[in-house]
Each structure stands twice: as C-alpha cells, then as structure tokens.
Tab-separated table of C-alpha atoms in Angstrom:
chain	number	residue	atom	x	y	z
F	1	UNK	CA	-8.408	-33.569	-24.333
F	2	UNK	CA	-6.849	-31.142	-21.871
F	3	UNK	CA	-3.804	-32.618	-20.153
F	4	UNK	CA	-3.197	-31.334	-16.638
F	5	UNK	CA	0.278	-31.192	-15.101
F	6	UNK	CA	1.172	-31.241	-11.385
F	7	UNK	CA	1.060	-27.423	-11.414
F	8	UNK	CA	-2.533	-27.451	-12.721
F	9	UNK	CA	-3.628	-29.975	-10.067
F	10	UNK	CA	-2.041	-27.830	-7.403
F	11	UNK	CA	-3.932	-24.749	-8.621
F	12	UNK	CA	-7.157	-26.767	-8.860
F	13	UNK	CA	-6.656	-27.981	-5.323
F	14	UNK	CA	-6.121	-24.421	-4.110
F	15	UNK	CA	-9.244	-23.277	-5.909
F	16	UNK	CA	-11.299	-26.001	-4.194
F	17	UNK	CA	-9.824	-25.228	-0.785
F	18	UNK	CA	-10.584	-21.461	-1.102
F	19	UNK	CA	-14.144	-21.997	-2.422
F	20	UNK	CA	-15.038	-24.614	0.224
F	21	UNK	CA	-13.560	-22.411	3.005
F	22	UNK	CA	-15.515	-19.389	1.827
F	23	UNK	CA	-18.794	-21.247	1.418
F	24	UNK	CA	-18.468	-22.875	4.817
F	25	UNK	CA	-19.346	-19.563	6.493
F	26	UNK	CA	-17.208	-20.451	9.513
F	27	UNK	CA	-15.383	-17.467	11.101
F	28	UNK	CA	-12.110	-18.302	12.823
F	29	UNK	CA	-11.341	-16.610	16.134
F	30	UNK	CA	-8.497	-14.199	15.268
F	31	UNK	CA	-6.447	-12.689	18.077
F	32	UNK	CA	-5.911	-8.945	17.685
F	33	UNK	CA	-2.290	-7.768	17.524
F	34	UNK	CA	-1.081	-4.770	19.525
F	35	UNK	CA	-0.376	-2.726	16.391
F	36	UNK	CA	-3.971	-3.050	15.165
F	37	UNK	CA	-5.345	-2.333	18.646
F	38	UNK	CA	-3.138	0.768	18.842
F	39	UNK	CA	-4.699	2.391	15.795
F	40	UNK	CA	-8.157	1.355	16.884
F	41	UNK	CA	-7.663	2.713	20.395
F	42	UNK	CA	-6.224	5.974	19.001
F	43	UNK	CA	-9.144	6.634	16.648
F	44	UNK	CA	-11.495	5.591	19.482
F	45	UNK	CA	-9.909	7.945	21.953
F	46	UNK	CA	-10.118	11.059	19.701
F	47	UNK	CA	-12.883	13.527	20.507
F	48	UNK	CA	-15.752	13.388	18.051
F	49	UNK	CA	-15.253	15.746	15.125
F	50	UNK	CA	-11.477	15.279	14.976
F	51	UNK	CA	-9.960	15.623	11.539
F	52	UNK	CA	-8.148	12.716	9.964
F	53	UNK	CA	-6.378	12.674	6.603
F	54	UNK	CA	-6.845	9.418	4.684
F	55	UNK	CA	-4.460	9.132	1.806
F	56	UNK	CA	-5.223	6.495	-0.821
F	57	UNK	CA	-1.690	5.745	-1.962
F	58	UNK	CA	-2.294	2.573	-3.896
F	59	UNK	CA	-3.086	1.143	-7.323
F	60	UNK	CA	-6.085	-0.785	-8.529
F	61	UNK	CA	-4.185	-4.075	-8.594
F	62	UNK	CA	-3.965	-4.107	-4.773
F	63	UNK	CA	-7.678	-3.455	-4.331
F	64	UNK	CA	-8.766	-6.965	-3.166
F	65	UNK	CA	-6.426	-6.672	-0.210
F	66	UNK	CA	-6.611	-2.913	0.338
F	67	UNK	CA	-10.360	-2.466	0.233
F	68	UNK	CA	-11.241	-4.408	3.440
F	69	UNK	CA	-8.464	-2.511	5.279
F	70	UNK	CA	-9.542	0.900	4.071
F	71	UNK	CA	-13.218	0.185	4.659
F	72	UNK	CA	-12.600	-0.895	8.239
F	73	UNK	CA	-10.626	2.215	9.094
F	74	UNK	CA	-12.985	4.615	7.329
F	75	UNK	CA	-16.005	2.930	8.925
F	76	UNK	CA	-14.466	3.330	12.403
F	77	UNK	CA	-13.701	7.017	11.821
F	78	UNK	CA	-17.232	7.769	10.598
F	79	UNK	CA	-18.767	5.743	13.394
F	80	UNK	CA	-16.865	7.850	15.952
F	81	UNK	CA	-18.073	11.048	14.292
F	82	UNK	CA	-14.647	12.109	12.989
F	83	UNK	CA	-14.259	14.236	9.886
F	84	UNK	CA	-12.213	12.841	7.018
F	85	UNK	CA	-10.099	14.505	4.374
F	86	UNK	CA	-9.445	12.072	1.548
F	87	UNK	CA	-6.776	12.498	-1.056
F	88	UNK	CA	-4.670	10.342	-3.383
F	89	UNK	CA	-0.952	10.574	-4.064
F	90	UNK	CA	-1.065	7.864	-6.720
F	91	UNK	CA	-3.255	8.587	-9.713
F	92	UNK	CA	-4.878	5.138	-9.798
F	93	UNK	CA	-6.105	5.426	-6.228
F	94	UNK	CA	-8.048	8.607	-6.940
F	95	UNK	CA	-11.489	7.345	-7.907
F	96	UNK	CA	-11.120	4.183	-5.806
F	97	UNK	CA	-10.576	6.300	-2.721
F	98	UNK	CA	-13.502	8.582	-3.481
F	99	UNK	CA	-15.931	5.743	-4.109
F	100	UNK	CA	-14.956	4.008	-0.884
F	101	UNK	CA	-15.358	7.189	1.162
F	102	UNK	CA	-18.658	8.031	-0.489
F	103	UNK	CA	-20.114	4.522	-0.034
F	104	UNK	CA	-19.034	4.364	3.605
F	105	UNK	CA	-20.286	7.871	4.266
F	106	UNK	CA	-23.705	6.835	2.966
F	107	UNK	CA	-23.785	3.961	5.454
F	108	UNK	CA	-23.362	6.452	8.321
F	109	UNK	CA	-25.438	9.259	6.736
F	110	UNK	CA	-22.514	11.623	6.528
F	111	UNK	CA	-22.604	14.789	4.466
F	112	UNK	CA	-20.026	15.769	1.854
F	113	UNK	CA	-18.309	19.040	2.641
F	114	UNK	CA	-19.171	18.969	6.348
F	115	UNK	CA	-18.214	15.438	7.487
F	116	UNK	CA	-15.869	14.491	4.726
F	117	UNK	CA	-14.092	16.015	1.802
F	118	UNK	CA	-12.218	14.504	-1.058
F	119	UNK	CA	-9.327	16.519	-2.433
F	120	UNK	CA	-8.381	14.125	-5.227
F	121	UNK	CA	-5.003	13.462	-6.749
F	122	UNK	CA	-1.980	15.703	-6.628
F	123	UNK	CA	1.212	14.805	-8.498
F	124	UNK	CA	4.712	15.044	-6.924
F	125	UNK	CA	3.981	13.367	-3.583
F	126	UNK	CA	6.902	14.916	-1.684
F	127	UNK	CA	6.053	18.443	-2.779
F	128	UNK	CA	2.424	17.812	-1.861
F	129	UNK	CA	3.295	16.563	1.646
F	130	UNK	CA	5.594	19.485	2.301
F	131	UNK	CA	3.127	21.972	0.889
F	132	UNK	CA	0.285	20.632	3.058
F	133	UNK	CA	2.470	21.395	6.038
F	134	UNK	CA	2.459	25.030	4.997
F	135	UNK	CA	-1.084	25.362	3.748
F	136	UNK	CA	-3.792	22.922	2.763
F	137	UNK	CA	-5.644	25.590	0.860
F	138	UNK	CA	-2.660	26.470	-1.334
F	139	UNK	CA	-1.910	22.798	-1.984
F	140	UNK	CA	-5.520	21.989	-2.818
F	141	UNK	CA	-7.267	25.208	-3.879
F	142	UNK	CA	-10.219	23.046	-4.990
F	143	UNK	CA	-11.646	19.683	-4.065
F	144	UNK	CA	-11.980	16.696	-6.404
F	145	UNK	CA	-15.070	18.255	-8.021
F	146	UNK	CA	-13.658	21.724	-8.423
F	147	UNK	CA	-15.393	23.316	-5.468
F	148	UNK	CA	-13.291	26.122	-3.982
F	149	UNK	CA	-11.579	25.391	-0.666
F	150	UNK	CA	-13.411	28.135	1.229
F	151	UNK	CA	-16.824	26.669	0.255
F	152	UNK	CA	-16.103	23.429	2.069
F	153	UNK	CA	-17.246	23.679	5.718
F	154	UNK	CA	-14.833	21.049	6.955
F	155	UNK	CA	-11.805	22.749	5.470
F	156	UNK	CA	-12.555	26.166	6.985
F	157	UNK	CA	-10.851	25.213	10.234
F	158	UNK	CA	-8.010	23.272	8.608
F	159	UNK	CA	-4.921	25.259	7.675
F	160	UNK	CA	-2.124	22.721	8.013
F	161	UNK	CA	-1.166	19.497	9.806
F	162	UNK	CA	-1.634	21.107	13.219
F	163	UNK	CA	-5.407	20.725	12.902
F	164	UNK	CA	-5.085	17.096	11.843
F	165	UNK	CA	-5.131	14.290	14.416
F	166	UNK	CA	-3.347	11.811	12.093
F	167	UNK	CA	-2.523	10.965	8.511
F	168	UNK	CA	-3.514	7.411	7.603
F	169	UNK	CA	-1.781	6.211	4.457
F	170	UNK	CA	-3.578	3.314	2.820
F	171	UNK	CA	-0.959	1.923	0.582
F	172	UNK	CA	0.556	-0.914	-1.420
F	173	UNK	CA	4.021	0.724	-1.710
F	174	UNK	CA	6.531	2.746	0.229
F	175	UNK	CA	4.533	5.971	0.463
F	176	UNK	CA	4.516	5.822	4.327
F	177	UNK	CA	8.288	6.329	4.200
F	178	UNK	CA	7.687	9.754	2.575
F	179	UNK	CA	4.853	10.597	4.985
F	180	UNK	CA	7.221	9.777	7.860
F	181	UNK	CA	10.084	11.813	6.467
F	182	UNK	CA	8.242	14.817	5.039
F	183	UNK	CA	5.143	15.161	7.187
F	184	UNK	CA	5.865	13.236	10.405
F	185	UNK	CA	9.434	14.244	11.076
F	186	UNK	CA	9.130	17.785	9.720
F	187	UNK	CA	5.721	18.858	10.909
F	188	UNK	CA	5.124	16.434	13.747
F	189	UNK	CA	1.850	14.977	12.465
F	190	UNK	CA	1.068	11.429	13.600
F	191	UNK	CA	1.482	8.896	10.736
F	192	UNK	CA	-0.412	5.630	10.643
F	193	UNK	CA	-0.686	3.131	7.839
F	194	UNK	CA	-2.791	0.316	6.500
F	195	UNK	CA	-0.953	-1.641	3.860
F	196	UNK	CA	-0.676	-4.861	1.885
F	197	UNK	CA	0.913	-7.720	3.784
F	198	UNK	CA	3.886	-7.868	1.410
F	199	UNK	CA	5.043	-4.431	2.624
F	200	UNK	CA	4.829	-5.149	6.378
F	201	UNK	CA	8.400	-6.277	7.094
F	202	UNK	CA	9.739	-3.126	5.430
F	203	UNK	CA	7.878	-0.929	7.913
F	204	UNK	CA	8.328	-2.859	11.143
F	205	UNK	CA	11.474	-0.861	12.047
F	206	UNK	CA	9.503	2.404	11.692
F	207	UNK	CA	6.869	1.083	14.091
F	208	UNK	CA	9.508	-0.035	16.604
F	209	UNK	CA	11.171	3.409	16.442
F	210	UNK	CA	7.809	5.130	16.919
F	211	UNK	CA	8.074	6.997	13.611
F	212	UNK	CA	5.080	5.129	12.355
F	213	UNK	CA	2.452	5.199	15.081
F	214	UNK	CA	0.669	2.056	14.056
F	215	UNK	CA	0.514	-0.373	11.174
F	216	UNK	CA	-2.182	-2.763	10.082
F	217	UNK	CA	-1.596	-5.016	7.155
F	218	UNK	CA	-3.179	-7.488	4.836
F	219	UNK	CA	-6.393	-9.376	5.121
F	220	UNK	CA	-5.467	-10.361	8.642
F	221	UNK	CA	-5.122	-6.746	9.705
F	222	UNK	CA	-8.549	-6.070	8.189
F	223	UNK	CA	-10.053	-9.053	9.965
F	224	UNK	CA	-8.566	-7.896	13.295
F	225	UNK	CA	-9.924	-4.413	12.814
F	226	UNK	CA	-13.342	-5.731	11.847
F	227	UNK	CA	-13.310	-7.850	15.021
F	228	UNK	CA	-12.577	-4.757	17.130
F	229	UNK	CA	-15.379	-2.962	15.328
F	230	UNK	CA	-17.647	-5.999	15.870
F	231	UNK	CA	-18.734	-5.946	12.259
F	232	UNK	CA	-18.372	-8.429	9.409
F	233	UNK	CA	-16.481	-7.619	6.296
F	234	UNK	CA	-14.069	-8.815	3.613
F	235	UNK	CA	-11.308	-9.422	6.175
F	236	UNK	CA	-13.248	-11.651	8.473
F	237	UNK	CA	-14.836	-13.544	5.595
F	238	UNK	CA	-11.477	-14.169	3.938
F	239	UNK	CA	-9.493	-15.267	6.940
F	240	UNK	CA	-10.692	-18.920	6.935
F	241	UNK	CA	-9.871	-19.160	3.243
F	242	UNK	CA	-6.481	-17.542	4.040
F	243	UNK	CA	-5.733	-20.038	6.814
F	244	UNK	CA	-6.999	-23.017	4.806
F	245	UNK	CA	-4.936	-22.003	1.756
F	246	UNK	CA	-1.815	-21.684	3.948
F	247	UNK	CA	-2.331	-25.126	5.378
F	248	UNK	CA	-2.833	-26.439	1.878
F	249	UNK	CA	0.441	-24.885	0.744
F	250	UNK	CA	2.302	-26.280	3.754
F	251	UNK	CA	0.926	-29.747	2.956
F	252	UNK	CA	2.072	-29.365	-0.651
F	253	UNK	CA	5.534	-28.287	0.507
F	254	UNK	CA	5.786	-31.345	2.764
F	255	UNK	CA	4.561	-33.667	0.012
F	256	UNK	CA	6.969	-32.061	-2.439
F	257	UNK	CA	9.918	-32.590	-0.078
F	258	UNK	CA	8.995	-36.146	0.678
F	259	UNK	CA	8.748	-36.936	-3.103
F	260	UNK	CA	12.005	-35.112	-3.679
F	261	UNK	CA	13.965	-37.180	-1.167
F	262	UNK	CA	12.260	-40.448	-2.143
F	263	UNK	CA	13.067	-40.054	-5.824
F	264	UNK	CA	16.837	-39.964	-5.033
F	265	UNK	CA	19.374	-38.607	-7.430
F	266	UNK	CA	17.716	-39.983	-10.552
F	267	UNK	CA	14.542	-37.894	-10.479
F	268	UNK	CA	15.933	-34.730	-8.881
F	269	UNK	CA	15.934	-31.546	-10.808
F	270	UNK	CA	12.834	-32.471	-12.807
F	271	UNK	CA	9.254	-31.394	-12.194
I	1	UNK	CA	-26.397	-8.043	-11.922
I	2	UNK	CA	-25.134	-4.767	-13.271
I	3	UNK	CA	-23.179	-4.527	-16.540
I	4	UNK	CA	-20.105	-3.453	-14.598
I	5	UNK	CA	-20.246	-6.531	-12.388
I	6	UNK	CA	-20.707	-8.787	-15.429
I	7	UNK	CA	-17.717	-7.229	-17.229
I	8	UNK	CA	-15.580	-7.527	-14.074
I	9	UNK	CA	-16.637	-11.193	-13.651
I	10	UNK	CA	-15.780	-12.050	-17.262
I	11	UNK	CA	-12.408	-10.263	-16.978
I	12	UNK	CA	-11.628	-12.003	-13.652
I	13	UNK	CA	-12.255	-15.422	-15.226
I	14	UNK	CA	-10.234	-14.328	-18.252
I	15	UNK	CA	-7.261	-13.502	-16.073
I	16	UNK	CA	-7.616	-16.773	-14.145
I	17	UNK	CA	-7.353	-18.786	-17.436
I	18	UNK	CA	-3.623	-17.967	-17.339
I	19	UNK	CA	-3.357	-20.634	-14.634
I	20	UNK	CA	-3.864	-23.222	-17.372
I	21	UNK	CA	-1.477	-21.571	-19.814
I	22	UNK	CA	-0.829	-18.292	-21.641
I	23	UNK	CA	-3.736	-17.750	-24.036
I	24	UNK	CA	-5.476	-15.021	-26.115
I	25	UNK	CA	-8.313	-14.552	-23.586
I	26	UNK	CA	-5.820	-13.805	-20.848
I	27	UNK	CA	-3.840	-11.524	-23.169
I	28	UNK	CA	-6.974	-9.594	-24.053
I	29	UNK	CA	-7.773	-9.036	-20.349
I	30	UNK	CA	-4.158	-8.092	-19.655
I	31	UNK	CA	-4.017	-5.563	-22.521
I	32	UNK	CA	-7.320	-4.121	-21.486
I	33	UNK	CA	-6.121	-3.648	-17.916
I	34	UNK	CA	-2.876	-1.985	-19.039
I	35	UNK	CA	-4.696	0.189	-21.566
I	36	UNK	CA	-7.382	1.322	-19.174
I	37	UNK	CA	-4.828	1.979	-16.415
I	38	UNK	CA	-2.554	4.026	-18.675
I	39	UNK	CA	-5.558	5.911	-20.166
I	40	UNK	CA	-6.905	6.682	-16.690
I	41	UNK	CA	-3.569	7.765	-15.310
I	42	UNK	CA	-2.931	9.907	-18.395
I	43	UNK	CA	-6.217	11.753	-18.007
I	44	UNK	CA	-5.762	12.256	-14.306
I	45	UNK	CA	-2.179	13.450	-14.749
I	46	UNK	CA	-3.142	15.758	-17.635
I	47	UNK	CA	-6.002	17.285	-15.633
I	48	UNK	CA	-4.266	17.573	-12.251
I	49	UNK	CA	-0.766	18.404	-13.478
I	50	UNK	CA	-0.739	20.141	-16.863
I	51	UNK	CA	-4.178	21.832	-16.619
I	52	UNK	CA	-4.323	22.653	-12.889
I	53	UNK	CA	-0.668	23.452	-12.276
I	54	UNK	CA	0.320	25.032	-15.550
I	55	UNK	CA	-2.216	26.006	-18.204
I	56	UNK	CA	-4.914	27.418	-15.913
I	57	UNK	CA	-2.532	29.492	-13.724
I	58	UNK	CA	-0.924	30.760	-16.940
I	59	UNK	CA	-4.103	31.710	-18.727
I	60	UNK	CA	-6.277	32.822	-15.811
I	61	UNK	CA	-3.843	33.975	-13.177
I	62	UNK	CA	-1.104	35.335	-15.344
I	63	UNK	CA	1.545	33.397	-13.422
I	64	UNK	CA	4.164	33.762	-16.097
I	65	UNK	CA	6.995	32.480	-13.917
I	66	UNK	CA	5.546	29.038	-14.661
I	67	UNK	CA	7.001	29.334	-18.155
I	68	UNK	CA	10.428	28.506	-16.669
I	69	UNK	CA	9.501	24.997	-15.405
I	70	UNK	CA	7.400	24.545	-18.552
I	71	UNK	CA	10.458	25.250	-20.699
I	72	UNK	CA	12.517	22.873	-18.572
I	73	UNK	CA	9.872	20.238	-19.059
I	74	UNK	CA	9.910	20.700	-22.818
I	75	UNK	CA	13.694	20.327	-22.811
I	76	UNK	CA	13.195	16.760	-21.555
I	77	UNK	CA	11.897	15.909	-25.044
I	78	UNK	CA	15.233	17.003	-26.533
I	79	UNK	CA	16.476	13.509	-25.733
I	80	UNK	CA	14.597	12.179	-28.746
I	81	UNK	CA	16.951	13.842	-31.240
I	82	UNK	CA	20.706	13.135	-31.218
I	83	UNK	CA	21.575	16.791	-32.025
I	84	UNK	CA	19.589	18.211	-29.144
I	85	UNK	CA	19.844	15.411	-26.621
I	86	UNK	CA	22.473	17.213	-24.603
I	87	UNK	CA	19.900	19.893	-23.717
I	88	UNK	CA	17.931	17.374	-21.685
I	89	UNK	CA	20.738	17.412	-19.154
I	90	UNK	CA	19.611	20.866	-17.994
I	91	UNK	CA	16.214	19.791	-16.638
I	92	UNK	CA	17.725	16.528	-15.378
I	93	UNK	CA	20.352	18.485	-13.444
I	94	UNK	CA	17.679	20.747	-11.939
I	95	UNK	CA	15.516	17.755	-11.091
I	96	UNK	CA	18.313	15.721	-9.464
I	97	UNK	CA	19.812	18.719	-7.712
I	98	UNK	CA	16.558	19.962	-6.262
I	99	UNK	CA	15.470	16.402	-5.474
I	100	UNK	CA	18.694	15.660	-3.626
I	101	UNK	CA	18.514	19.031	-1.866
I	102	UNK	CA	15.057	18.244	-0.549
I	103	UNK	CA	15.558	14.525	0.045
I	104	UNK	CA	18.991	14.292	1.712
I	105	UNK	CA	18.321	16.511	4.778
I	106	UNK	CA	14.790	15.010	5.164
I	107	UNK	CA	16.053	11.427	4.933
I	108	UNK	CA	19.097	11.824	7.100
I	109	UNK	CA	17.142	12.350	10.283
I	110	UNK	CA	14.254	9.891	10.089
I	111	UNK	CA	15.803	7.203	7.927
I	112	UNK	CA	19.369	7.186	9.252
I	113	UNK	CA	19.808	8.941	12.615
I	114	UNK	CA	16.543	7.838	14.190
I	115	UNK	CA	16.942	4.238	13.046
I	116	UNK	CA	20.538	4.106	14.270
I	117	UNK	CA	19.620	5.584	17.647
I	118	UNK	CA	16.799	3.055	18.036
I	119	UNK	CA	19.230	0.245	17.201
I	120	UNK	CA	21.610	1.227	20.008
I	121	UNK	CA	18.951	1.563	22.702
I	122	UNK	CA	20.029	0.658	26.262
I	123	UNK	CA	20.240	-3.071	26.909
I	124	UNK	CA	19.108	-2.702	30.511
I	125	UNK	CA	15.626	-1.660	31.523
I	126	UNK	CA	14.934	0.785	34.370
I	127	UNK	CA	14.785	-2.042	36.947
I	128	UNK	CA	18.158	-3.445	35.877
I	129	UNK	CA	16.744	-6.349	33.930
I	130	UNK	CA	18.058	-7.142	30.444
I	131	UNK	CA	15.890	-6.005	27.552
I	132	UNK	CA	15.756	-9.239	25.562
I	133	UNK	CA	14.405	-7.634	22.370
I	134	UNK	CA	17.164	-5.031	22.535
I	135	UNK	CA	19.722	-7.790	22.881
I	136	UNK	CA	18.309	-9.609	19.869
I	137	UNK	CA	18.409	-6.376	17.839
I	138	UNK	CA	22.043	-5.725	18.871
I	139	UNK	CA	23.267	-9.244	18.103
I	140	UNK	CA	21.237	-9.378	14.852
I	141	UNK	CA	22.544	-5.999	13.721
I	142	UNK	CA	26.211	-6.795	14.461
I	143	UNK	CA	26.038	-10.251	12.858
I	144	UNK	CA	24.201	-8.976	9.754
I	145	UNK	CA	26.704	-6.149	9.318
I	146	UNK	CA	29.512	-8.698	9.725
I	147	UNK	CA	28.049	-10.691	6.849
I	148	UNK	CA	28.219	-7.637	4.594
I	149	UNK	CA	31.816	-6.792	5.626
I	150	UNK	CA	33.884	-8.018	2.710
I	151	UNK	CA	37.175	-6.194	3.407
I	152	UNK	CA	38.682	-9.037	5.404
I	153	UNK	CA	38.901	-12.813	4.962
I	154	UNK	CA	36.171	-14.388	7.023
I	155	UNK	CA	37.573	-16.430	9.860
I	156	UNK	CA	37.530	-16.670	13.596
I	157	UNK	CA	35.062	-14.344	15.306
I	158	UNK	CA	34.228	-12.507	12.100
I	159	UNK	CA	33.420	-15.811	10.352
I	160	UNK	CA	31.133	-16.921	13.178
I	161	UNK	CA	29.400	-13.547	13.245
I	162	UNK	CA	28.970	-13.541	9.437
I	163	UNK	CA	27.569	-17.066	9.534
I	164	UNK	CA	25.145	-16.019	12.273
I	165	UNK	CA	24.235	-13.016	10.183
I	166	UNK	CA	22.966	-15.302	7.419
I	167	UNK	CA	20.511	-16.836	9.893
I	168	UNK	CA	19.110	-13.426	10.763
I	169	UNK	CA	18.841	-12.654	7.066
I	170	UNK	CA	17.068	-15.937	6.487
I	171	UNK	CA	14.549	-15.098	9.213
I	172	UNK	CA	13.926	-11.713	7.565
I	173	UNK	CA	13.596	-13.224	4.097
I	174	UNK	CA	11.331	-15.964	5.499
I	175	UNK	CA	9.043	-13.398	7.164
I	176	UNK	CA	8.952	-11.322	3.979
I	177	UNK	CA	8.177	-14.353	1.857
I	178	UNK	CA	5.443	-15.410	4.295
I	179	UNK	CA	3.862	-12.005	4.042
I	180	UNK	CA	4.201	-12.104	0.233
I	181	UNK	CA	2.354	-15.442	0.063
I	182	UNK	CA	-0.302	-13.973	2.337
I	183	UNK	CA	-0.600	-10.980	0.070
I	184	UNK	CA	-1.000	-13.057	-3.082
I	185	UNK	CA	-3.549	-15.315	-1.362
I	186	UNK	CA	-5.494	-12.228	-0.244
I	187	UNK	CA	-5.670	-11.090	-3.867
I	188	UNK	CA	-7.035	-14.490	-4.912
I	189	UNK	CA	-9.473	-14.499	-1.978
I	190	UNK	CA	-10.616	-10.977	-2.879
I	191	UNK	CA	-11.390	-12.058	-6.382
I	192	UNK	CA	-13.094	-15.257	-5.255
I	193	UNK	CA	-15.236	-13.220	-2.866
I	194	UNK	CA	-16.245	-11.060	-5.738
I	195	UNK	CA	-17.182	-14.070	-7.886
I	196	UNK	CA	-18.931	-15.978	-5.106
I	197	UNK	CA	-20.525	-12.887	-3.508
I	198	UNK	CA	-21.293	-10.119	-5.991
I	199	UNK	CA	-21.740	-12.335	-9.015
I	200	UNK	CA	-23.175	-15.645	-7.754
I	201	UNK	CA	-24.553	-14.402	-4.422
I	202	UNK	CA	-23.364	-17.528	-2.631
I	203	UNK	CA	-21.605	-15.698	0.221
I	204	UNK	CA	-22.581	-12.507	2.027
C-alpha cells in the first residue's frame, strides 16, 4: 500500500487543478503590459522585408516556457513579411531554434534562403557578437546546412548590424546582457528579448534604462503576445492553469500558516 | 502517435514519478536526459568549433597561425599531470587577460555608467512635478546601499536607512520568487499540455 504524505497530497491537488483548468477550455482575459506591446508595435511598424536576427540562446530544459514565446514572436515577424536570420549561441538551442523557424515558416509559406536563414551555432558568444558587428559573412561563412553565405539571397544585403532592425534574444539565461554590452552599446543595434519568467527581474533595470528595448517573459508574456496577434497558442491555453495553480498555492500557504499558528509551540518545526 | 511523441510521453511520466520519491525510473530518465544533452552538445561543439574553426581552416585554407591557439588549447590538458600542470597557466593567463581586456571596457559603459546615470535621473519632470518613480528609485537605492555599508555601527539615520533597505530587498526577492514560481509552473503546464494535447488529444 502506497502511503501518501502531505507533500504528495499537495502535488496531487496541483495536478488536479492544472488538468481541470486546461480541460475547461476557458480563456482568461489577460491585460497586455506596455513592454509586450512595445515589441509588438515595433515589429508591426517595421516596413515589410525588414531583417530581424532571432537568437535562440536557451537550453532544452526551458522549452515548455520558451516555445510559446518564440513561436509568437516568429509568427508575428513572418506574418508582417519580415526576413529572419536565426542563430544559436548556446549549443542546445541549435536544432530547437531551427525546427521552430522551419515549422512556423511552413505555416506562412516562407522560403528558406529568401525569407529566412538559419546560421546555426557558434561558440564563444562574445566573440560572435563582436564579429557580427564587423561582418556577418566572416562570422558565419556558411549556414546551418553548409550552404555558402553568398548563395543565400537574404544574406546578400546583410553585411553587419546596420542592416538589421533588431536582435531578439530568446533566452533562459543572461545572454541579453552580452547582447546589450557587445552588440547594442558598441554597434547601436536594437536589442529585444523574450525570456523565462525567472529572469525577468534581472533585466528590468535594462528596460528602464532603455538599453533593452523591450522584454516579454514567461507564459504570461506569450499569452499577451498571442492576444495582440489574435491567435491561440501555448501561452493563452496555459494562462488559466497558471492562474489556477497560483490561487491553489496561495490557498495552501494560508492553510499552512493557519495550521502552523494553531499547533502552537508543540508542533512547530515538524512537517 | 509518432514514436518520438510516445518516447517523450513515457519520459515525461518517468520524470514526474520523482514527485512520489526518488526511484530507478526517474533516474533512468534523468541519466538519459543528461547523456543525450552532453552527447548533442559534444557533437555540435566538435563540429562548429574544432572542425569549422580549426581543422578545416588548417587543412583547406592553410591558416597555420591557428596552430598557436591550438597549442594553447592543448596546454590546458597539462593540468592532468602534476609535473606539467604549471604549463596550463599560460593558456589560462591568455584567456583571462584577453577576456578581461574585452569585457572590462565593454561592461563599464552599459553595466556601470549607464545604470548609474539612470539611477540619478532628475526628480522633477519638465512641468515641475515630482517624478514619483524616480523618487522611489532614489530612496530604494540609498537605503539598499546603506544596508550593505558595514564600515560603521548601524544607528540613527544609517540604522533607519539600513532597516528600510531590507524592505526594498524583500520586495525584490519577493518579485523574483514570484517569477520563479511562475516559471516552474509554466514548465509543468508545458508538459501537461504535451500530455493532454499531443499525446491524449484532449486539448487543442
């Protein structure tokens, strides 16, 4: 017979809350924050055919949270007819980034080489960022599949950051710091980021100072972006489960505190 | 259902079994994840670093100057033997020296100067009204710095400021923790969406 402790019941309760919330199909009305709207408006305002660099600076473990964010941004860019240069500065993000770009490009009937290009992974992120400011072709002489730079239509007009409207770092770490310092500050390219929620507070000062143009984060950021795009997606679907699970945790915290104070000195310190 | 989806579903459930307690099924999934990740990163790094940046330029392009960083790289392995370990200091010195040379000037502006200048922005807006957010930043900054000032005994104004600084720190930690909880929940929700959507087709 399996014996369940309080911890197990708590997890089981969370499981039930998340499953019920997801199966309910209800979509909460999520207000859009100014940071999310800023990125959306910027991509929206660019003339069709503008070049954006999307850097997949994350690992596979962050995928559940990162994927809805990345998909929303890439979808928006393709929908507006922009051209995307994908790359990865963390090895694990390489194939994940390519698959996402390729799947989204198929949705919008975009052609590889003309509408989007994937340059793949390059080690030494700082050297890569600095080198791209000098020359894209020298930094990435070939794309992800080994095709020479000059055979890619999109890349023919792209020499350095001056031909790029923005760099969007999709990340679960502190890679935007390096983009800000080595690409933004030095070469003046606009840096935007989509990141996991846990990293958000670290980058708020950079948004306030204007060094990071805009920042969207977590499932909420994805849900906000999907709302602006007026499409469904992982973000919108997950937000009810997110809210329900938060309420569940708050209720558990309240119950835990009530039990703690009711047990008095005798029971304190034990679980 | 594709084989890939089935494997991912089994591994997701295997990882979730850890919620009951540590067990061999979880360990198998964990080791598989670590093994696959390391293998993948190793292949990518070998292809994009050693092959693309060293071996191919050496063999095809005749870029023999690359032998210098290659030799420095090899010296790193000198650490594994006590008699040669001192040689590893040479590449480390080059790495740290060049890294600092690149990083310090680049960091000084964006990370220090810009952030400081934004922290001491004018408290009064163009119309003469007080910028509330600027005031909060100023008070928060001074009080938080006071908390980390350990060279004097805390008392009087310094004590009050240091105490207030802890509240600002608590707010920061609270916000960070809140985002962390949100992040972890998102990971769970992402996996549940996979199980309920891609595997069981209950949500779309």
